[in-house]
Amino acid sequence: MKNFRPVTNLSTISKVLERLALARLKTHIRASPNYCILQSAYRQGHSTETAISKILDDIIGSINSGHVVALVSLDISAAFDSVTHDVLVQLLEDEFGVTGTCRRWISDYLTGRSFTVRVGQSTSPSRPMTTGVPQGSVLGPLLYTIYVSPIGRLIASHGVECHQDDGTICHCL
C-alpha cells in the first residue's frame, strides 16, 4: 500500500482528441534539437532492447579498444507521477517552442484534475492534482519525455553519452 497510482478514466472522445493533438505535437517535438536523439521509450522502432543493444555494442567496442568504461543507470520511482505541471508547460515553451493556443490547451489538459481514493465502501474527499501526467493517457508518454529531456542534455554536456527510456542510462567511453 506504499504507492497507489491514479488511473485516468478518459472518455472515447477525449482519447480521439488526444490522438489528434499527439499527431501534430509529436512531429514538432521530435524535430526540435532539444529532443534527445537517444530517447528510446515511446518511439516507434525504438525500445529498451534497442537502447541496451547500442549501449552493449558501445561498451564492447570501447573495452576492445582498451578504454575504461563506466555505466550508470538512473531509475526514477513513480516517474509519471513526478512531473510538475508548471515546469512541463514552461519546458514546452522555452525548449520546444510550443506557444499560444497549443501551450494553453496542454496547460488546461494538465490542470484542473482531481483525485479521490476509494477503499472498499469508503471514499476520500476530492483533492487537486498538481503533479503527474495522466496514467493511461495518449499524451502522457510524450509529455513525460519532454519533462526529462533536460537531464539527457545536461549529462551530454559533460561528454557522457546518455540513453533515455523510462529511466536514464549513461556511459562514459
GROMACS .gro file of N, CA and C in nm:
model
  519
    1MET      N    1   0.082  -0.119   0.000
    1MET     CA    2   0.000   0.000   0.000
    1MET      C    3   0.086   0.126   0.000
    2LYS      N    4   0.211   0.113  -0.041
    2LYS     CA    5   0.302   0.227  -0.041
    2LYS      C    6   0.268   0.330  -0.147
    3ASN      N    7   0.232   0.286  -0.266
    3ASN     CA    8   0.212   0.382  -0.375
    3ASN      C    9   0.093   0.341  -0.460
    4PHE      N   10  -0.015   0.415  -0.447
    4PHE     CA   11  -0.130   0.394  -0.533
    4PHE      C   12  -0.116   0.490  -0.650
    5ARG      N   13  -0.123   0.440  -0.770
    5ARG     CA   14  -0.114   0.525  -0.888
    5ARG      C   15  -0.253   0.554  -0.939
    6PRO      N   16  -0.281   0.680  -0.966
    6PRO     CA   17  -0.414   0.712  -1.017
    6PRO      C   18  -0.430   0.661  -1.159
    7VAL      N   19  -0.546   0.609  -1.187
    7VAL     CA   20  -0.579   0.565  -1.321
    7VAL      C   21  -0.676   0.668  -1.376
    8THR      N   22  -0.647   0.717  -1.494
    8THR     CA   23  -0.731   0.817  -1.554
    8THR      C   24  -0.838   0.749  -1.638
    9ASN      N   25  -0.961   0.776  -1.606
    9ASN     CA   26  -1.072   0.724  -1.686
    9ASN      C   27  -1.109   0.829  -1.789
   10LEU      N   28  -1.064   0.808  -1.911
   10LEU     CA   29  -1.088   0.903  -2.018
   10LEU      C   30  -1.198   0.853  -2.111
   11SER      N   31  -1.280   0.944  -2.155
   11SER     CA   32  -1.385   0.908  -2.250
   11SER      C   33  -1.325   0.882  -2.387
   12THR      N   34  -1.401   0.819  -2.472
   12THR     CA   35  -1.355   0.791  -2.609
   12THR      C   36  -1.327   0.921  -2.683
   13ILE      N   37  -1.412   1.019  -2.666
   13ILE     CA   38  -1.393   1.149  -2.732
   13ILE      C   39  -1.260   1.211  -2.686
   14SER      N   40  -1.233   1.200  -2.558
   14SER     CA   41  -1.108   1.253  -2.502
   14SER      C   42  -0.987   1.187  -2.568
   15LYS      N   43  -0.992   1.057  -2.581
   15LYS     CA   44  -0.879   0.984  -2.641
   15LYS      C   45  -0.862   1.019  -2.788
   16VAL      N   46  -0.971   1.039  -2.859
   16VAL     CA   47  -0.963   1.079  -3.000
   16VAL      C   48  -0.898   1.216  -3.011
   17LEU      N   49  -0.940   1.310  -2.926
   17LEU     CA   50  -0.881   1.444  -2.927
   17LEU      C   51  -0.733   1.438  -2.891
   18GLU      N   52  -0.697   1.355  -2.795
   18GLU     CA   53  -0.556   1.340  -2.757
   18GLU      C   54  -0.474   1.285  -2.874
   19ARG      N   55  -0.528   1.188  -2.945
   19ARG     CA   56  -0.456   1.131  -3.060
   19ARG      C   57  -0.434   1.235  -3.169
   20LEU      N   58  -0.533   1.320  -3.192
   20LEU     CA   59  -0.519   1.427  -3.290
   20LEU      C   60  -0.410   1.525  -3.247
   21ALA      N   61  -0.412   1.562  -3.119
   21ALA     CA   62  -0.310   1.653  -3.066
   21ALA      C   63  -0.172   1.588  -3.072
   22LEU      N   64  -0.165   1.460  -3.037
   22LEU     CA   65  -0.037   1.389  -3.039
   22LEU      C   66   0.024   1.384  -3.179
   23ALA      N   67  -0.059   1.362  -3.280
   23ALA     CA   68  -0.009   1.354  -3.417
   23ALA      C   69   0.062   1.483  -3.457
   24ARG      N   70   0.008   1.597  -3.417
   24ARG     CA   71   0.069   1.725  -3.451
   24ARG      C   72   0.188   1.757  -3.360
   25LEU      N   73   0.171   1.733  -3.231
   25LEU     CA   74   0.272   1.769  -3.132
   25LEU      C   75   0.397   1.683  -3.145
   26LYS      N   76   0.379   1.554  -3.167
   26LYS     CA   77   0.492   1.461  -3.173
   26LYS      C   78   0.590   1.501  -3.284
   27THR      N   79   0.539   1.534  -3.399
   27THR     CA   80   0.625   1.574  -3.511
   27THR      C   81   0.705   1.699  -3.475
   28HIS      N   82   0.640   1.795  -3.414
   28HIS     CA   83   0.706   1.920  -3.376
   28HIS      C   84   0.814   1.895  -3.269
   29ILE      N   85   0.782   1.818  -3.168
   29ILE     CA   86   0.875   1.791  -3.057
   29ILE      C   87   0.997   1.714  -3.107
   30ARG      N   88   0.975   1.611  -3.186
   30ARG     CA   89   1.086   1.528  -3.233
   30ARG      C   90   1.177   1.600  -3.331
   31ALA      N   91   1.125   1.705  -3.395
   31ALA     CA   92   1.207   1.783  -3.488
   31ALA      C   93   1.295   1.884  -3.413
   32SER      N   94   1.270   1.904  -3.287
   32SER     CA   95   1.345   2.001  -3.208
   32SER      C   96   1.486   1.950  -3.176
   33PRO      N   97   1.585   2.038  -3.179
   33PRO     CA   98   1.720   1.996  -3.140
   33PRO      C   99   1.729   1.964  -2.991
   34ASN      N  100   1.628   2.000  -2.913
   34ASN     CA  101   1.628   1.972  -2.770
   34ASN      C  102   1.571   1.835  -2.736
   35TYR      N  103   1.520   1.765  -2.836
   35TYR     CA  104   1.468   1.630  -2.813
   35TYR      C  105   1.586   1.533  -2.814
   36CYS      N  106   1.594   1.447  -2.718
   36CYS     CA  107   1.706   1.353  -2.704
   36CYS      C  108   1.703   1.251  -2.818
   37ILE      N  109   1.805   1.253  -2.903
   37ILE     CA  110   1.807   1.160  -3.016
   37ILE      C  111   1.824   1.016  -2.970
   38LEU      N  112   1.871   0.996  -2.849
   38LEU     CA  113   1.884   0.861  -2.795
   38LEU      C  114   1.768   0.826  -2.702
   39GLN      N  115   1.655   0.891  -2.720
   39GLN     CA  116   1.533   0.860  -2.646
   39GLN      C  117   1.476   0.732  -2.706
   40SER      N  118   1.465   0.628  -2.625
   40SER     CA  119   1.417   0.502  -2.681
   40SER      C  120   1.274   0.469  -2.640
   41ALA      N  121   1.229   0.519  -2.528
   41ALA     CA  122   1.094   0.487  -2.483
   41ALA      C  123   0.991   0.565  -2.564
   42TYR      N  124   0.880   0.501  -2.590
   42TYR     CA  125   0.765   0.565  -2.653
   42TYR      C  126   0.793   0.617  -2.794
   43ARG      N  127   0.886   0.554  -2.863
   43ARG     CA  128   0.916   0.590  -3.002
   43ARG      C  129   0.902   0.466  -3.088
   44GLN      N  130   0.835   0.481  -3.199
   44GLN     CA  131   0.820   0.371  -3.292
   44GLN      C  132   0.958   0.327  -3.341
   45GLY      N  133   0.983   0.198  -3.340
   45GLY     CA  134   1.111   0.144  -3.386
   45GLY      C  135   1.221   0.151  -3.281
   46HIS      N  136   1.190   0.199  -3.161
   46HIS     CA  137   1.288   0.208  -3.053
   46HIS      C  138   1.228   0.140  -2.930
   47SER      N  139   1.313   0.085  -2.849
   47SER     CA  140   1.265   0.018  -2.728
   47SER      C  141   1.380   0.007  -2.629
   48THR      N  142   1.350  -0.049  -2.515
   48THR     CA  143   1.455  -0.075  -2.417
   48THR      C  144   1.559  -0.169  -2.479
   49GLU      N  145   1.513  -0.264  -2.559
   49GLU     CA  146   1.605  -0.359  -2.621
   49GLU      C  147   1.701  -0.290  -2.718
   50THR      N  148   1.651  -0.194  -2.798
   50THR     CA  149   1.741  -0.125  -2.892
   50THR      C  150   1.841  -0.039  -2.816
   51ALA      N  151   1.797   0.022  -2.706
   51ALA     CA  152   1.890   0.102  -2.625
   51ALA      C  153   1.998   0.014  -2.565
   52ILE      N  154   1.958  -0.099  -2.509
   52ILE     CA  155   2.055  -0.190  -2.447
   52ILE      C  156   2.151  -0.245  -2.552
   53SER      N  157   2.101  -0.277  -2.671
   53SER     CA  158   2.188  -0.327  -2.778
   53SER      C  159   2.294  -0.224  -2.815
   54LYS      N  160   2.255  -0.096  -2.828
   54LYS     CA  161   2.351   0.009  -2.862
   54LYS      C  162   2.451   0.029  -2.749
   55ILE      N  163   2.404   0.033  -2.628
   55ILE     CA  164   2.493   0.052  -2.514
   55ILE      C  165   2.593  -0.063  -2.505
   56LEU      N  166   2.543  -0.184  -2.517
   56LEU     CA  167   2.632  -0.301  -2.510
   56LEU      C  168   2.735  -0.298  -2.622
   57ASP      N  169   2.692  -0.263  -2.743
   57ASP     CA  170   2.785  -0.253  -2.856
   57ASP      C  171   2.891  -0.146  -2.828
   58ASP      N  172   2.849  -0.029  -2.777
   58ASP     CA  173   2.943   0.078  -2.744
   58ASP      C  174   3.043   0.033  -2.637
   59ILE      N  175   2.993  -0.035  -2.535
   59ILE     CA  176   3.079  -0.080  -2.425
   59ILE      C  177   3.181  -0.182  -2.475
   60ILE      N  178   3.135  -0.281  -2.549
   60ILE     CA  179   3.226  -0.384  -2.600
   60ILE      C  180   3.331  -0.322  -2.692
   61GLY      N  181   3.287  -0.231  -2.779
   61GLY     CA  182   3.383  -0.164  -2.868
   61GLY      C  183   3.487  -0.085  -2.792
   62SER      N  184   3.445  -0.016  -2.687
   62SER     CA  185   3.538   0.063  -2.606
   62SER      C  186   3.635  -0.025  -2.529
   63ILE      N  187   3.584  -0.133  -2.472
   63ILE     CA  188   3.671  -0.225  -2.398
   63ILE      C  189   3.773  -0.288  -2.493
   64ASN      N  190   3.727  -0.327  -2.612
   64ASN     CA  191   3.818  -0.386  -2.711
   64ASN      C  192   3.925  -0.286  -2.756
   65SER      N  193   3.893  -0.156  -2.746
   65SER     CA  194   3.991  -0.052  -2.782
   65SER      C  195   4.079  -0.013  -2.665
   66GLY      N  196   4.059  -0.078  -2.550
   66GLY     CA  197   4.143  -0.052  -2.433
   66GLY      C  198   4.097   0.063  -2.346
   67HIS      N  199   3.976   0.112  -2.366
   67HIS     CA  200   3.924   0.222  -2.285
   67HIS      C  201   3.857   0.170  -2.158
   68VAL      N  202   3.855   0.254  -2.057
   68VAL     CA  203   3.782   0.225  -1.934
   68VAL      C  204   3.639   0.271  -1.955
   69VAL      N  205   3.543   0.193  -1.909
   69VAL     CA  206   3.402   0.223  -1.930
   69VAL      C  207   3.331   0.229  -1.795
   70ALA      N  208   3.246   0.328  -1.779
   70ALA     CA  209   3.161   0.337  -1.659
   70ALA      C  210   3.016   0.342  -1.706
   71LEU      N  211   2.930   0.275  -1.635
   71LEU     CA  212   2.788   0.271  -1.669
   71LEU      C  213   2.707   0.308  -1.546
   72VAL      N  214   2.615   0.402  -1.562
   72VAL     CA  215   2.528   0.444  -1.452
   72VAL      C  216   2.384   0.435  -1.502
   73SER      N  217   2.298   0.381  -1.420
   73SER     CA  218   2.156   0.373  -1.456
   73SER      C  219   2.075   0.448  -1.352
   74LEU      N  220   1.989   0.535  -1.397
   74LEU     CA  221   1.903   0.615  -1.310
   74LEU      C  222   1.760   0.572  -1.333
   75ASP      N  223   1.694   0.526  -1.229
   75ASP     CA  224   1.554   0.485  -1.240
   75ASP      C  225   1.472   0.576  -1.150
   76ILE      N  226   1.382   0.651  -1.209
   76ILE     CA  227   1.301   0.745  -1.133
   76ILE      C  228   1.175   0.673  -1.086
   77SER      N  229   1.160   0.662  -0.955
   77SER     CA  230   1.045   0.594  -0.899
   77SER      C  231   0.918   0.673  -0.926
   78ALA      N  232   0.814   0.605  -0.968
   78ALA     CA  233   0.685   0.668  -1.000
   78ALA      C  234   0.705   0.788  -1.092
   79ALA      N  235   0.780   0.766  -1.198
   79ALA     CA  236   0.826   0.873  -1.287
   79ALA      C  237   0.712   0.961  -1.339
   80PHE      N  238   0.606   0.902  -1.390
   80PHE     CA  239   0.498   0.982  -1.446
   80PHE      C  240   0.430   1.068  -1.339
   81ASP      N  241   0.434   1.021  -1.215
   81ASP     CA  242   0.371   1.096  -1.105
   81ASP      C  243   0.454   1.215  -1.062
   82SER      N  244   0.581   1.220  -1.102
   82SER     CA  245   0.672   1.324  -1.054
   82SER      C  246   0.673   1.449  -1.141
   83VAL      N  247   0.600   1.450  -1.251
   83VAL     CA  248   0.601   1.562  -1.344
   83VAL      C  249   0.527   1.682  -1.284
   84THR      N  250   0.597   1.794  -1.268
   84THR     CA  251   0.536   1.916  -1.217
   84THR      C  252   0.477   1.993  -1.336
   85HIS      N  253   0.348   2.021  -1.330
   85HIS     CA  254   0.277   2.082  -1.443
   85HIS      C  255   0.339   2.213  -1.489
   86ASP      N  256   0.367   2.304  -1.397
   86ASP     CA  257   0.422   2.435  -1.434
   86ASP      C  258   0.556   2.420  -1.506
   87VAL      N  259   0.641   2.331  -1.455
   87VAL     CA  260   0.772   2.310  -1.516
   87VAL      C  261   0.757   2.252  -1.656
   88LEU      N  262   0.669   2.155  -1.673
   88LEU     CA  263   0.646   2.093  -1.803
   88LEU      C  264   0.597   2.196  -1.905
   89VAL      N  265   0.501   2.277  -1.867
   89VAL     CA  266   0.446   2.377  -1.961
   89VAL      C  267   0.554   2.479  -1.997
   90GLN      N  268   0.638   2.516  -1.901
   90GLN     CA  269   0.747   2.610  -1.930
   90GLN      C  270   0.851   2.547  -2.023
   91LEU      N  271   0.881   2.419  -2.003
   91LEU     CA  272   0.974   2.348  -2.093
   91LEU      C  273   0.918   2.343  -2.235
   92LEU      N  274   0.789   2.317  -2.247
   92LEU     CA  275   0.726   2.314  -2.379
   92LEU      C  276   0.749   2.445  -2.453
   93GLU      N  277   0.735   2.556  -2.381
   93GLU     CA  278   0.751   2.686  -2.445
   93GLU      C  279   0.898   2.720  -2.468
   94ASP      N  280   0.979   2.711  -2.363
   94ASP     CA  281   1.119   2.755  -2.371
   94ASP      C  282   1.207   2.665  -2.456
   95GLU      N  283   1.190   2.535  -2.445
   95GLU     CA  284   1.282   2.441  -2.508
   95GLU      C  285   1.230   2.383  -2.639
   96PHE      N  286   1.096   2.384  -2.655
   96PHE     CA  287   1.039   2.321  -2.774
   96PHE      C  288   0.953   2.415  -2.857
   97GLY      N  289   0.941   2.540  -2.816
   97GLY     CA  290   0.870   2.639  -2.896
   97GLY      C  291   0.721   2.619  -2.906
   98VAL      N  292   0.661   2.553  -2.809
   98VAL     CA  293   0.516   2.533  -2.810
   98VAL      C  294   0.454   2.653  -2.738
   99THR      N  295   0.383   2.735  -2.814
   99THR     CA  296   0.327   2.859  -2.760
   99THR      C  297   0.179   2.872  -2.798
  100GLY      N  298   0.121   2.981  -2.756
  100GLY     CA  299  -0.014   3.016  -2.797
  100GLY      C  300  -0.120   2.916  -2.757
  101THR      N  301  -0.208   2.889  -2.851
  101THR     CA  302  -0.323   2.802  -2.825
  101THR      C  303  -0.280   2.662  -2.784
  102CYS      N  304  -0.178   2.608  -2.848
  102CYS     CA  305  -0.132   2.473  -2.815
  102CYS      C  306  -0.079   2.466  -2.671
  103ARG      N  307  -0.001   2.565  -2.632
  103ARG     CA  308   0.052   2.569  -2.494
  103ARG      C  309  -0.062   2.579  -2.395
  104ARG      N  310  -0.159   2.667  -2.422
  104ARG     CA  311  -0.274   2.683  -2.332
  104ARG      C  312  -0.356   2.554  -2.325
  105TRP      N  313  -0.372   2.487  -2.439
  105TRP     CA  314  -0.450   2.363  -2.441
  105TRP      C  315  -0.384   2.258  -2.352
  106ILE      N  316  -0.252   2.244  -2.364
  106ILE     CA  317  -0.180   2.145  -2.282
  106ILE      C  318  -0.186   2.183  -2.135
  107SER      N  319  -0.171   2.311  -2.105
  107SER     CA  320  -0.182   2.356  -1.967
  107SER      C  321  -0.321   2.324  -1.910
  108ASP      N  322  -0.424   2.352  -1.989
  108ASP     CA  323  -0.561   2.321  -1.945
  108ASP      C  324  -0.582   2.170  -1.932
  109TYR      N  325  -0.519   2.094  -2.020
  109TYR     CA  326  -0.530   1.948  -2.017
  109TYR      C  327  -0.473   1.893  -1.885
  110LEU      N  328  -0.363   1.952  -1.839
  110LEU     CA  329  -0.296   1.903  -1.719
  110LEU      C  330  -0.361   1.953  -1.589
  111THR      N  331  -0.409   2.075  -1.590
  111THR     CA  332  -0.459   2.136  -1.467
  111THR      C  333  -0.609   2.113  -1.451
  112GLY      N  334  -0.654   2.137  -1.330
  112GLY     CA  335  -0.796   2.122  -1.302
  112GLY      C  336  -0.838   1.978  -1.278
  113ARG      N  337  -0.744   1.888  -1.269
  113ARG     CA  338  -0.776   1.747  -1.240
  113ARG      C  339  -0.776   1.726  -1.089
  114SER      N  340  -0.851   1.628  -1.046
  114SER     CA  341  -0.856   1.595  -0.904
  114SER      C  342  -0.857   1.444  -0.889
  115PHE      N  343  -0.840   1.399  -0.766
  115PHE     CA  344  -0.840   1.255  -0.742
  115PHE      C  345  -0.907   1.226  -0.609
  116THR      N  346  -0.954   1.103  -0.597
  116THR     CA  347  -1.007   1.050  -0.471
  116THR      C  348  -0.949   0.911  -0.454
  117VAL      N  349  -0.951   0.864  -0.332
  117VAL     CA  350  -0.906   0.728  -0.303
  117VAL      C  351  -1.026   0.651  -0.250
  118ARG      N  352  -1.047   0.534  -0.306
  118ARG     CA  353  -1.159   0.452  -0.263
  118ARG      C  354  -1.104   0.319  -0.213
  119VAL      N  355  -1.138   0.285  -0.090
  119VAL     CA  356  -1.103   0.157  -0.031
  119VAL      C  357  -1.232   0.096   0.021
  120GLY      N  358  -1.270  -0.015  -0.038
  120GLY     CA  359  -1.398  -0.077   0.000
  120GLY      C  360  -1.512   0.018  -0.028
  121GLN      N  361  -1.589   0.049   0.075
  121GLN     CA  362  -1.703   0.139   0.061
  121GLN      C  363  -1.668   0.283   0.099
  122SER      N  364  -1.545   0.308   0.141
  122SER     CA  365  -1.503   0.442   0.184
  122SER      C  366  -1.433   0.517   0.071
  123THR      N  367  -1.466   0.646   0.057
  123THR     CA  368  -1.404   0.732  -0.045
  123THR      C  369  -1.354   0.859   0.022
  124SER      N  370  -1.233   0.897  -0.011
  124SER     CA  371  -1.174   1.018   0.046
  124SER      C  372  -1.234   1.142  -0.019
  125PRO      N  373  -1.213   1.257   0.042
  125PRO     CA  374  -1.253   1.382  -0.024
  125PRO      C  375  -1.168   1.403  -0.150
  126SER      N  376  -1.222   1.473  -0.247
  126SER     CA  377  -1.151   1.503  -0.371
  126SER      C  378  -1.037   1.601  -0.342
  127ARG      N  379  -0.921   1.576  -0.404
  127ARG     CA  380  -0.803   1.662  -0.388
  127ARG      C  381  -0.751   1.701  -0.525
  128PRO      N  382  -0.697   1.823  -0.538
  128PRO     CA  383  -0.642   1.864  -0.668
  128PRO      C  384  -0.511   1.792  -0.699
  129MET      N  385  -0.488   1.766  -0.827
  129MET     CA  386  -0.362   1.705  -0.872
  129MET      C  387  -0.276   1.816  -0.931
  130THR      N  388  -0.160   1.841  -0.869
  130THR     CA  389  -0.071   1.947  -0.918
  130THR      C  390   0.052   1.889  -0.986
  131THR      N  391   0.067   1.759  -0.979
  131THR     CA  392   0.179   1.692  -1.045
  131THR      C  393   0.128   1.568  -1.118
  132GLY      N  394   0.211   1.520  -1.208
  132GLY     CA  395   0.181   1.395  -1.278
  132GLY      C  396   0.112   1.416  -1.411
  133VAL      N  397   0.143   1.327  -1.504
  133VAL     CA  398   0.069   1.322  -1.629
  133VAL      C  399  -0.030   1.208  -1.617
  134PRO      N  400  -0.146   1.221  -1.677
  134PRO     CA  401  -0.248   1.117  -1.661
  134PRO      C  402  -0.200   0.979  -1.704
  135GLN      N  403  -0.209   0.883  -1.612
  135GLN     CA  404  -0.172   0.745  -1.643
  135GLN      C  405  -0.273   0.689  -1.743
  136GLY      N  406  -0.225   0.622  -1.843
  136GLY     CA  407  -0.314   0.563  -1.942
  136GLY      C  408  -0.359   0.660  -2.049
  137SER      N  409  -0.309   0.782  -2.044
  137SER     CA  410  -0.348   0.879  -2.147
  137SER      C  411  -0.264   0.861  -2.272
  138VAL      N  412  -0.310   0.916  -2.381
  138VAL     CA  413  -0.237   0.909  -2.508
  138VAL      C  414  -0.117   1.004  -2.507
  139LEU      N  415  -0.134   1.122  -2.447
  139LEU     CA  416  -0.028   1.223  -2.445
  139LEU      C  417   0.075   1.202  -2.334
  140GLY      N  418   0.041   1.126  -2.232
  140GLY     CA  419   0.128   1.110  -2.115
  140GLY      C  420   0.272   1.074  -2.146
  141PRO      N  421   0.298   0.972  -2.227
  141PRO     CA  422   0.437   0.934  -2.255
  141PRO      C  423   0.519   1.045  -2.322
  142LEU      N  424   0.461   1.116  -2.419
  142LEU     CA  425   0.535   1.224  -2.484
  142LEU      C  426   0.561   1.338  -2.386
  143LEU      N  427   0.461   1.371  -2.305
  143LEU     CA  428   0.479   1.479  -2.207
  143LEU      C  429   0.588   1.442  -2.107
  144TYR      N  430   0.594   1.316  -2.067
  144TYR     CA  431   0.699   1.273  -1.974
  144TYR      C  432   0.837   1.285  -2.039
  145THR      N  433   0.851   1.244  -2.165
  145THR     CA  434   0.983   1.253  -2.229
  145THR      C  435   1.025   1.399  -2.247
  146ILE      N  436   0.931   1.489  -2.267
  146ILE     CA  437   0.963   1.632  -2.272
  146ILE      C  438   1.015   1.678  -2.136
  147TYR      N  439   0.950   1.633  -2.031
  147TYR     CA  440   0.986   1.673  -1.895
  147TYR      C  441   1.127   1.630  -1.857
  148VAL      N  442   1.168   1.511  -1.900
  148VAL     CA  443   1.301   1.460  -1.862
  148VAL      C  444   1.409   1.494  -1.965
  149SER      N  445   1.373   1.555  -2.076
  149SER     CA  446   1.472   1.584  -2.181
  149SER      C  447   1.591   1.667  -2.133
  150PRO      N  448   1.575   1.762  -2.041
  150PRO     CA  449   1.692   1.837  -1.995
  150PRO      C  450   1.797   1.750  -1.925
  151ILE      N  451   1.756   1.639  -1.867
  151ILE     CA  452   1.851   1.550  -1.799
  151ILE      C  453   1.954   1.499  -1.899
  152GLY      N  454   1.908   1.451  -2.013
  152GLY     CA  455   1.999   1.398  -2.115
  152GLY      C  456   2.093   1.504  -2.168
  153ARG      N  457   2.041   1.626  -2.190
  153ARG     CA  458   2.127   1.733  -2.241
  153ARG      C  459   2.230   1.775  -2.137
  154LEU      N  460   2.192   1.779  -2.011
  154LEU     CA  461   2.286   1.814  -1.905
  154LEU      C  462   2.397   1.711  -1.896
  155ILE      N  463   2.362   1.586  -1.899
  155ILE     CA  464   2.462   1.480  -1.892
  155ILE      C  465   2.553   1.483  -2.014
  156ALA      N  466   2.493   1.499  -2.132
  156ALA     CA  467   2.572   1.502  -2.257
  156ALA      C  468   2.667   1.622  -2.261
  157SER      N  469   2.630   1.732  -2.195
  157SER     CA  470   2.717   1.850  -2.194
  157SER      C  471   2.849   1.823  -2.121
  158HIS      N  472   2.857   1.712  -2.048
  158HIS     CA  473   2.978   1.674  -1.977
  158HIS      C  474   3.052   1.561  -2.050
  159GLY      N  475   3.014   1.538  -2.176
  159GLY     CA  476   3.084   1.438  -2.256
  159GLY      C  477   3.043   1.295  -2.229
  160VAL      N  478   2.927   1.277  -2.170
  160VAL     CA  479   2.879   1.144  -2.137
  160VAL      C  480   2.761   1.113  -2.228
  161GLU      N  481   2.764   0.997  -2.291
  161GLU     CA  482   2.652   0.958  -2.377
  161GLU      C  483   2.539   0.909  -2.289
  162CYS      N  484   2.419   0.952  -2.322
  162CYS     CA  485   2.304   0.925  -2.237
  162CYS      C  486   2.188   0.871  -2.320
  163HIS      N  487   2.138   0.755  -2.283
  163HIS     CA  488   2.020   0.696  -2.346
  163HIS      C  489   1.905   0.715  -2.250
  164GLN      N  490   1.790   0.756  -2.302
  164GLN     CA  491   1.676   0.775  -2.213
  164GLN      C  492   1.566   0.678  -2.250
  165ASP      N  493   1.510   0.618  -2.147
  165ASP     CA  494   1.398   0.529  -2.159
  165ASP      C  495   1.301   0.576  -2.051
  166ASP      N  496   1.239   0.486  -1.976
  166ASP     CA  497   1.163   0.531  -1.859
  166ASP      C  498   1.260   0.587  -1.756
  167GLY      N  499   1.382   0.540  -1.760
  167GLY     CA  500   1.489   0.591  -1.675
  167GLY      C  501   1.598   0.647  -1.765
  168THR      N  502   1.717   0.662  -1.713
  168THR     CA  503   1.827   0.716  -1.790
  168THR      C  504   1.947   0.624  -1.773
  169ILE      N  505   2.012   0.590  -1.883
  169ILE     CA  506   2.132   0.506  -1.879
  169ILE      C  507   2.246   0.589  -1.938
  170CYS      N  508   2.351   0.607  -1.863
  170CYS     CA  509   2.464   0.688  -1.908
  170CYS      C  510   2.590   0.601  -1.911
  171HIS      N  511   2.675   0.627  -2.010
  171HIS     CA  512   2.802   0.557  -2.009
  171HIS      C  513   2.911   0.647  -2.064
  172CYS      N  514   3.027   0.634  -1.998
  172CYS     CA  515   3.146   0.708  -2.040
  172CYS      C  516   3.233   0.614  -2.119
  173LEU      N  517   3.279   0.660  -2.232
  173LEU     CA  518   3.366   0.576  -2.315
  173LEU      C  519   3.503   0.639  -2.325
   0.00000   0.00000   0.00000
